[in-house]
CSV table of C-alpha atoms in Angstrom, one decimal:
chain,number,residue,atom,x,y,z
A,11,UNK,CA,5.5,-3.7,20.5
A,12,UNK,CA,3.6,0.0,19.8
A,13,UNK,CA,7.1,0.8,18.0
A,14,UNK,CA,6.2,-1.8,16.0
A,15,UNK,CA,3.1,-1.2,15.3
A,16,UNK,CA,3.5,2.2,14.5
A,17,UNK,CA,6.2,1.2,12.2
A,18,UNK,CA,3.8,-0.7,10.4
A,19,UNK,CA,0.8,1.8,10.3
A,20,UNK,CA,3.2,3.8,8.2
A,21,UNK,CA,4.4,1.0,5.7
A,22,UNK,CA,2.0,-1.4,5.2
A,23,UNK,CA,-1.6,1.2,5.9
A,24,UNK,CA,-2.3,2.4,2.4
A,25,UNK,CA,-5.3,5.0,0.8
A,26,UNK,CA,-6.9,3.0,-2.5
A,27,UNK,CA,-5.5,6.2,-4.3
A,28,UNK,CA,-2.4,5.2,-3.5
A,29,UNK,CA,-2.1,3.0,-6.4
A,30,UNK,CA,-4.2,4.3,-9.5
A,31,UNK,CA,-5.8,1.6,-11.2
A,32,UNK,CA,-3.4,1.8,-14.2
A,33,UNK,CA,-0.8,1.0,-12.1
A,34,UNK,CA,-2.5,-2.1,-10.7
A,35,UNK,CA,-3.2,-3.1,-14.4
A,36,UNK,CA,0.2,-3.1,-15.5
A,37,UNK,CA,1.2,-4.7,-12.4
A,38,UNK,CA,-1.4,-7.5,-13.2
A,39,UNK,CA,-0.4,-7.4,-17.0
A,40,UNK,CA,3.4,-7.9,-16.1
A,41,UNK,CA,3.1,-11.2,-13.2
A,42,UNK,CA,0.5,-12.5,-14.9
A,43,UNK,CA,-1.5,-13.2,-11.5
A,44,UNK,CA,-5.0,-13.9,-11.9
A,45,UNK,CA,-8.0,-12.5,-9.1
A,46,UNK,CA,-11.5,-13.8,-8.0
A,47,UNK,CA,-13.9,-11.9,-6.5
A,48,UNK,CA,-16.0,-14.4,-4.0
A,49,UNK,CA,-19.5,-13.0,-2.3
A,50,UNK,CA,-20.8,-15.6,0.3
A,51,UNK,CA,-24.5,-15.1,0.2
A,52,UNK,CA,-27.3,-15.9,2.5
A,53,UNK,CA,-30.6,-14.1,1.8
A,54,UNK,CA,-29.1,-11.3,0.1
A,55,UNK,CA,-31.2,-10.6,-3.0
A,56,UNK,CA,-31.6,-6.8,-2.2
A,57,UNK,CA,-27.9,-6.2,-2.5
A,58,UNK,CA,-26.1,-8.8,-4.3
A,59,UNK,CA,-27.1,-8.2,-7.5
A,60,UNK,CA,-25.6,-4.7,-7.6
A,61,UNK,CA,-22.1,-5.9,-6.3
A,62,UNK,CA,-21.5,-8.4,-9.2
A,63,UNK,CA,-22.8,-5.7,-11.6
A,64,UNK,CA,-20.5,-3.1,-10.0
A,65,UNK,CA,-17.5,-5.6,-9.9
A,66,UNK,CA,-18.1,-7.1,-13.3
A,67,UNK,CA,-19.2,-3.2,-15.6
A,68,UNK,CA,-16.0,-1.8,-13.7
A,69,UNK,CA,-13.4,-4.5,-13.0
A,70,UNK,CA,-13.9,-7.2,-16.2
A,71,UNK,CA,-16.0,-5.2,-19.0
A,72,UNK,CA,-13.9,-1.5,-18.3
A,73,UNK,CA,-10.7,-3.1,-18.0
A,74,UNK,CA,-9.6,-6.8,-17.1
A,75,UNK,CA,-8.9,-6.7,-13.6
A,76,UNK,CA,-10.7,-9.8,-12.4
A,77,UNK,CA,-10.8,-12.7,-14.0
A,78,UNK,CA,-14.1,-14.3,-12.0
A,79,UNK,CA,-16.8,-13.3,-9.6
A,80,UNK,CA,-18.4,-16.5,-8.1
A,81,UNK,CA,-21.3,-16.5,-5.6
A,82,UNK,CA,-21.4,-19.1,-3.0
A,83,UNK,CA,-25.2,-19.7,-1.7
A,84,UNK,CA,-25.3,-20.8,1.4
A,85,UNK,CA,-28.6,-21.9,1.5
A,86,UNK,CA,-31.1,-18.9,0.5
A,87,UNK,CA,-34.6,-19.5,0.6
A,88,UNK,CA,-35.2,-15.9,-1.1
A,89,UNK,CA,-34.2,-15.0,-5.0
A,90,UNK,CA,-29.9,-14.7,-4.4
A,91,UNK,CA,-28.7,-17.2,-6.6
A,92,UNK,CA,-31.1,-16.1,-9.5
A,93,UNK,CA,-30.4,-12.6,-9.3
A,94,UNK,CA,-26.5,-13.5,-8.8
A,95,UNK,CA,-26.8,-15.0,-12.0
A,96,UNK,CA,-29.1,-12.5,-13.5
A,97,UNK,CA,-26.0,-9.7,-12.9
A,98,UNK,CA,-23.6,-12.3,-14.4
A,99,UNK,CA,-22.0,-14.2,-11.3
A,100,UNK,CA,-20.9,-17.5,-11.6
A,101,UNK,CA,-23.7,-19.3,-8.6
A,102,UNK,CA,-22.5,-22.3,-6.8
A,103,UNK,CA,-24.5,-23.8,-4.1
A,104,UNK,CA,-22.2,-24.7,-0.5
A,105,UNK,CA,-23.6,-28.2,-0.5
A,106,UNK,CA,-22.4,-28.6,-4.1
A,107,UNK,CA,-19.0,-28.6,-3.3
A,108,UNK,CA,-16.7,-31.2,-1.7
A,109,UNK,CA,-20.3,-32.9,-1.2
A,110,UNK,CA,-18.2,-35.8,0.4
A,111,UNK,CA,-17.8,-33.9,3.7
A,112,UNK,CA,-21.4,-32.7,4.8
A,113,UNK,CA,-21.8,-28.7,5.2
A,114,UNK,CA,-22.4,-27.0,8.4
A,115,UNK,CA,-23.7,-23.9,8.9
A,116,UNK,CA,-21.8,-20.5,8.7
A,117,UNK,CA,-19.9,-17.9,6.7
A,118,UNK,CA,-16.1,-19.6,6.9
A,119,UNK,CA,-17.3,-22.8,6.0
A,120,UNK,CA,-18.0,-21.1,2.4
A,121,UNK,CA,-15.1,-19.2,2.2
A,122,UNK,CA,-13.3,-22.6,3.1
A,123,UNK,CA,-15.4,-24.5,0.2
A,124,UNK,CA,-15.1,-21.4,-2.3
A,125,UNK,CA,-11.2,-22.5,-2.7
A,126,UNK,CA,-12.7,-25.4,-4.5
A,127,UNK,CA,-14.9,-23.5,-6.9
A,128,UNK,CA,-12.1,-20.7,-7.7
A,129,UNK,CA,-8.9,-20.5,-9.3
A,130,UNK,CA,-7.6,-16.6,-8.4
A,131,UNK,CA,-3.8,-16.2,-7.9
A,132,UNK,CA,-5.4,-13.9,-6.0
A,133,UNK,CA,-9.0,-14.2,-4.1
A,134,UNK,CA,-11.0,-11.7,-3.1
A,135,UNK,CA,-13.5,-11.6,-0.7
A,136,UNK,CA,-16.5,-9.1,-0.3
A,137,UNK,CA,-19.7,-9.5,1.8
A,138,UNK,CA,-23.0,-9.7,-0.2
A,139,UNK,CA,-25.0,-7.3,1.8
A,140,UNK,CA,-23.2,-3.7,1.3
A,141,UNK,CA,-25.2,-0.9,0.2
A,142,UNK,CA,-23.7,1.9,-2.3
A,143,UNK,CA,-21.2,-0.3,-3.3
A,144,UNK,CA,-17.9,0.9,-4.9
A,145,UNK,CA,-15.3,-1.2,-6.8
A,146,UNK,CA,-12.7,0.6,-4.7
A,147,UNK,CA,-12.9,-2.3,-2.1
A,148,UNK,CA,-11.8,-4.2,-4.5
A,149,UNK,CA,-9.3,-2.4,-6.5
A,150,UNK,CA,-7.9,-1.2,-3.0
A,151,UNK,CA,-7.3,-4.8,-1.2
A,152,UNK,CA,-6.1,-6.1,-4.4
A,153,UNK,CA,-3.7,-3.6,-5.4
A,154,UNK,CA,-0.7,-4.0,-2.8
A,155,UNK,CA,-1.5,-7.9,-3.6
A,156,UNK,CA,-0.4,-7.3,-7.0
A,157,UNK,CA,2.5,-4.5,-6.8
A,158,UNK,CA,4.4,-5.8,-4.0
A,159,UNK,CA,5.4,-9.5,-3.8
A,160,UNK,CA,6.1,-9.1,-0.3
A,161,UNK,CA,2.2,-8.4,1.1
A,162,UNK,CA,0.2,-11.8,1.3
A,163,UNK,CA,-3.1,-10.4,3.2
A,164,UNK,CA,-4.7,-7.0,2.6
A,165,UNK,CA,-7.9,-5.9,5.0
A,166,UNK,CA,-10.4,-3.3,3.7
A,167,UNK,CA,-10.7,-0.3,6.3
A,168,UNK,CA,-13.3,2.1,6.6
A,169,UNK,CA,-16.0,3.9,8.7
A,170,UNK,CA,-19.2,2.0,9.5
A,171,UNK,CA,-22.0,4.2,10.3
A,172,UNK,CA,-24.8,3.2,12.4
A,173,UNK,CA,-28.3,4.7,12.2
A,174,UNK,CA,-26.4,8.0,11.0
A,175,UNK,CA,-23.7,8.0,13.6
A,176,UNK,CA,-20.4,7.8,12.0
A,177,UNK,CA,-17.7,5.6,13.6
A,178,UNK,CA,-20.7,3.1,15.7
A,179,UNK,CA,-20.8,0.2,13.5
A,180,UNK,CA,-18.4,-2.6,14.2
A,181,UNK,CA,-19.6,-2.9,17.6
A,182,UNK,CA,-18.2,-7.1,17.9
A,183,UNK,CA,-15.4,-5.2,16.7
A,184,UNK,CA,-15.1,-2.8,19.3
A,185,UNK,CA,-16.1,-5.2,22.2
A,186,UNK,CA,-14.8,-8.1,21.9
A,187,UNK,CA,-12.3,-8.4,18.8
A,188,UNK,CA,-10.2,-5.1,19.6
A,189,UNK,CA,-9.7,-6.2,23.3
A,190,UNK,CA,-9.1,-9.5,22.6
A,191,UNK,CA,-6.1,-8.9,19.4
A,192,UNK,CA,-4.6,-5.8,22.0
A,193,UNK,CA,-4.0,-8.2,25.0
A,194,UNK,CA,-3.2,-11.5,23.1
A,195,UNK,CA,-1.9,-10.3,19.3
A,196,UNK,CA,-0.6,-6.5,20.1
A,197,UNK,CA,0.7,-7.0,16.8
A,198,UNK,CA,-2.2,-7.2,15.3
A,199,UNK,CA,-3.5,-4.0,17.1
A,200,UNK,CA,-2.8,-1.6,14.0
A,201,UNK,CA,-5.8,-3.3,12.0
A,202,UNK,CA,-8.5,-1.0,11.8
A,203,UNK,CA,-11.6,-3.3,10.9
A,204,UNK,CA,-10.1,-6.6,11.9
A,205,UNK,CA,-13.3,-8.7,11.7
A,206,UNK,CA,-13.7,-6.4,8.6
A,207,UNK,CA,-15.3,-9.3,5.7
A,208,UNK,CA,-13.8,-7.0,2.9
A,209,UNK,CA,-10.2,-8.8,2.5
A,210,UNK,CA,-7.8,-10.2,-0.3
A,211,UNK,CA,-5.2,-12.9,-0.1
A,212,UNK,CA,-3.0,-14.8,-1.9
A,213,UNK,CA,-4.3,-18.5,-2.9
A,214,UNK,CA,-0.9,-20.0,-1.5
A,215,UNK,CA,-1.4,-18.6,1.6
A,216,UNK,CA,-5.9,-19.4,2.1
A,217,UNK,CA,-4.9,-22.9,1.2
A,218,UNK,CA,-2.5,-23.1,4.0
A,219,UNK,CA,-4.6,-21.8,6.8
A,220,UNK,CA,-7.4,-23.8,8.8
A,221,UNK,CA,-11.2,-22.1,8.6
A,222,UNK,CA,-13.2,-21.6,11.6
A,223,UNK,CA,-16.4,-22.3,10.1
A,224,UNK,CA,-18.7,-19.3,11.5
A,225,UNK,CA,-18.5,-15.8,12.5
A,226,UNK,CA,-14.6,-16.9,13.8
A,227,UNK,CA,-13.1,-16.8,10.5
A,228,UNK,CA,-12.0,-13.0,9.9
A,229,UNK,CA,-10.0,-13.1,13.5
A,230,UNK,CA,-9.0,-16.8,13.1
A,231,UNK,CA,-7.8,-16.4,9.4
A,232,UNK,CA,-5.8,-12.9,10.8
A,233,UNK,CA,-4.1,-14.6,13.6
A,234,UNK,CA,-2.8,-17.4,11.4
A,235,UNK,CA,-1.6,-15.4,9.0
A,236,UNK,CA,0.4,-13.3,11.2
A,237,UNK,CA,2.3,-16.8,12.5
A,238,UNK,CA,2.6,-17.9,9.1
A,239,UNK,CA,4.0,-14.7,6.9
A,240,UNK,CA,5.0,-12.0,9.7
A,241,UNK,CA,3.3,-8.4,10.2
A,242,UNK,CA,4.9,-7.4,7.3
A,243,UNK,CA,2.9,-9.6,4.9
A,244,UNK,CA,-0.2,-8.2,6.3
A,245,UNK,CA,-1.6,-4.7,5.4
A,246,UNK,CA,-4.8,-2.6,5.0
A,247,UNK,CA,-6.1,-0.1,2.7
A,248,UNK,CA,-8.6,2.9,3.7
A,249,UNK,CA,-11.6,2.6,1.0
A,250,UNK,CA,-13.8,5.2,2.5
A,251,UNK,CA,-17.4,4.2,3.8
A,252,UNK,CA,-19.1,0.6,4.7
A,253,UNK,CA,-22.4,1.0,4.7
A,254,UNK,CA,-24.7,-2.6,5.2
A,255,UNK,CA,-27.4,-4.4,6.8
A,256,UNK,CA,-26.7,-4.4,11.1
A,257,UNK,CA,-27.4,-7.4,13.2
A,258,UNK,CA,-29.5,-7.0,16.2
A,259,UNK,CA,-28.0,-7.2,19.5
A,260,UNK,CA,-28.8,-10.8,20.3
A,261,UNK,CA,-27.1,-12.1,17.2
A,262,UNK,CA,-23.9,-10.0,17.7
A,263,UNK,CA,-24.2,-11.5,21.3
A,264,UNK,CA,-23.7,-14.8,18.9
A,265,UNK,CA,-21.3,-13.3,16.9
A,266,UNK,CA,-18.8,-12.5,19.5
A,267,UNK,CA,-19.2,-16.0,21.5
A,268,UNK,CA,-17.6,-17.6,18.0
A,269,UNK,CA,-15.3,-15.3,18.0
A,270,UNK,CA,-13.6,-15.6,21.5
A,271,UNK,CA,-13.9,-19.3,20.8
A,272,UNK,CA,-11.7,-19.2,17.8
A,273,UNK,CA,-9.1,-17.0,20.2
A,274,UNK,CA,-9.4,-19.6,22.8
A,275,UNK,CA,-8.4,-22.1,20.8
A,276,UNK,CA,-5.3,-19.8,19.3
A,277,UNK,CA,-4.1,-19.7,22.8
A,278,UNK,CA,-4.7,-22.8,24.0
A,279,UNK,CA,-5.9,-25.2,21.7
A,280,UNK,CA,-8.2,-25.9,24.7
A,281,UNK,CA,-12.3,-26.5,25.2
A,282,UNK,CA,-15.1,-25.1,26.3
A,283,UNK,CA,-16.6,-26.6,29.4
A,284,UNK,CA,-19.9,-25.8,27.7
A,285,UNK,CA,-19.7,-24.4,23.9
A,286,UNK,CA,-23.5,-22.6,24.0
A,287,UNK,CA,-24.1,-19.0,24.7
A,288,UNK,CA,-28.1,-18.9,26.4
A,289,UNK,CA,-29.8,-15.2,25.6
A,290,UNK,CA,-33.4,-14.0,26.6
A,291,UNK,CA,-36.5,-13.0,25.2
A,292,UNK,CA,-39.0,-11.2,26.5
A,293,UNK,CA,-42.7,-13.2,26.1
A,294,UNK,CA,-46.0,-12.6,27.6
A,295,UNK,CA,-44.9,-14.6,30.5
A,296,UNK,CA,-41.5,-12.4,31.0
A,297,UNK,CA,-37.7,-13.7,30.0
A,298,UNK,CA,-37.7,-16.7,28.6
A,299,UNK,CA,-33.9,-18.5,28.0
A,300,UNK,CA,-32.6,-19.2,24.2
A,301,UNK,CA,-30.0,-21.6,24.0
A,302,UNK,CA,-27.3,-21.5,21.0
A,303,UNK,CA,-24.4,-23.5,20.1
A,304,UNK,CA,-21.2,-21.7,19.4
A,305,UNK,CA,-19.6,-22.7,16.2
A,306,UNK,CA,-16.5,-25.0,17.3
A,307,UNK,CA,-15.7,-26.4,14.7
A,308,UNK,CA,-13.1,-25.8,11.8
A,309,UNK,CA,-11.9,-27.1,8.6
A,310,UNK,CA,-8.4,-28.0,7.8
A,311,UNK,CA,-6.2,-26.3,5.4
A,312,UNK,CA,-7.1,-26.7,2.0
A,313,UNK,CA,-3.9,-28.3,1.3
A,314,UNK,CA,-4.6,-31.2,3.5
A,315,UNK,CA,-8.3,-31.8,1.4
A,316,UNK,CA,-7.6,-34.8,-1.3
A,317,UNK,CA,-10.1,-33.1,-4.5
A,318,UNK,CA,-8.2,-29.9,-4.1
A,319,UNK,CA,-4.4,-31.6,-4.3
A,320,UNK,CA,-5.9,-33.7,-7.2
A,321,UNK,CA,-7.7,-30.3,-8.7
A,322,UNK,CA,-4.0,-28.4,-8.6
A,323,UNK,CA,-2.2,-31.4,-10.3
A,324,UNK,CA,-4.9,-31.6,-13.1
């Protein structure tokens, strides 16, 4: 299985200047595929509004790259939406779409909704909380999406700095995600940021693949996709430096209870005897318990959703 891995670290890891923009352009220009860029957004107005003006000044108004950047809200109580649309994003609210099947907390559950909202060939997806963003995240996942018919999933990879250190972000990553794809999915194993939210697929594969609806989704959707189109339709591209907003330890203590959920249920399709992670805080009167629940749920392929068969035949 390394063998194979290695084999695949040399044909399917790529630089974003291994394919100059022109190249992607004519590649675009000549299949006539079409790419959305998709931000999910919860309380995000110090950052958002630089990404869509980023994306849209260097990937629509420069040359025509992408066709759409859509913001999903997911329920801000600070200014995203208005400053979304302020940078020209198109701003959709979560509980505005598919309002038929009530939303639920959690980043997968808009990426799952977002299919609705989008028409991409090609989506993109990019976290709304990076700092110093550079349109080479998405020009580099997008790129072997549009040269080589054979890839179906690109991943972003990069370093993460934390609090100056290079190479300490990622830390789920490193804990619980890395151990958990190297002794279940050694195929997988190759993937540098696997829980990476920087990623680009092709619409006929999203609309195939069920969403975990919280932090789940990046390792769920990865797994999937590896039973569905092979290693070799999966690939990543190196895009320099993430830098973003860090979680504190108790919510990455959240973070990685979803996500060894969503493996549970890969291997098993099993339950939990009890689907709650309990943390402590420290009060006046010493360590009190906090109980959570850990996301369990997950929404179907998008092919199985009636709106969405009746949105492709209109």
């Amino acid at each position: 299985m390394l063998e194979e891995v290695e084999r695949w670290l040399s044909s399917r890891s790529w630089s974003v200047t291994d394919r100059p923009l022109h190249q992607i352009l004519a590649a675009k220009r000549a299949t006539g595929q079409t790419v959305s860029v998709v931000l999910p957004a919860l309380n995000e107005e110090e950052t958002v509004g630089d990404i869509v003006a980023i994306v849209r000044h260097d990937l629509m108004q420069q040359v025509p790259l992408v066709d759409e950047v859509v913001v999903v809200d997911s329920g801000s109580t600070d200014r995203t939406a208005e400053v979304a649309a302020a940078a020209g994003a198109r701003v959709v609210h979560r509980d505005e779409i598919l309002p038929r099947v009530p939303a639920v907390p959690g980043k997968g559950e808009v990426l799952w909704r977002s299919l609705l909202v989008t028409d991409g060939d090609i989506v993109c997806f990019v976290d709304a909380d990076l700092k110093e963003f550079s349109s080479d995240f998405v020009t580099g996942i997008v790129g072997p999406l549009l040269t080589d018919p054979e890839v179906q999933l690109v991943k972003a990879m990069y370093d993460r700095p934390l609090a100056g250190a290079a190479g300490q972000g990622g830390r789920v990553t490193e804990l619980m995600a890395r151990p958990l794809l190297n002794m279940h999915w050694p195929q997988l194993a190759g993937f540098v940021q696997p829980l990476g939210g920087e990623y680009a697929a092709r619409r006929s594969l999203l609309e195939q693949l069920p969403f975990p609806v919280g932090y789940g989704v990046e390792l769920g959707m990865l797994v999937d996709a590896l039973h569905l189109v092979g290693l070799d339709g999966l690939a990543q591209v190196d895009v320099g430096v993430r830098i973003h907003r860090h979680q504190d330890g108790q919510a990455l203590g959240r973070m990685a209870a979803a996500i060894y959920r969503t493996a549970q249920l890969r291997l098993a399709r099993g339950h939990l005897i009890r689907p709650s992670l309990t943390q402590f805080e420290r009060s006046e009167d010493g360590f009190e318990p906090r109980t959570y629940s850990v996301d369990t749920e997950e929404r179907p392929p998008m092919t199985e959703i009636a709106e969405y068969a009746a949105r492709k035949v209109a």
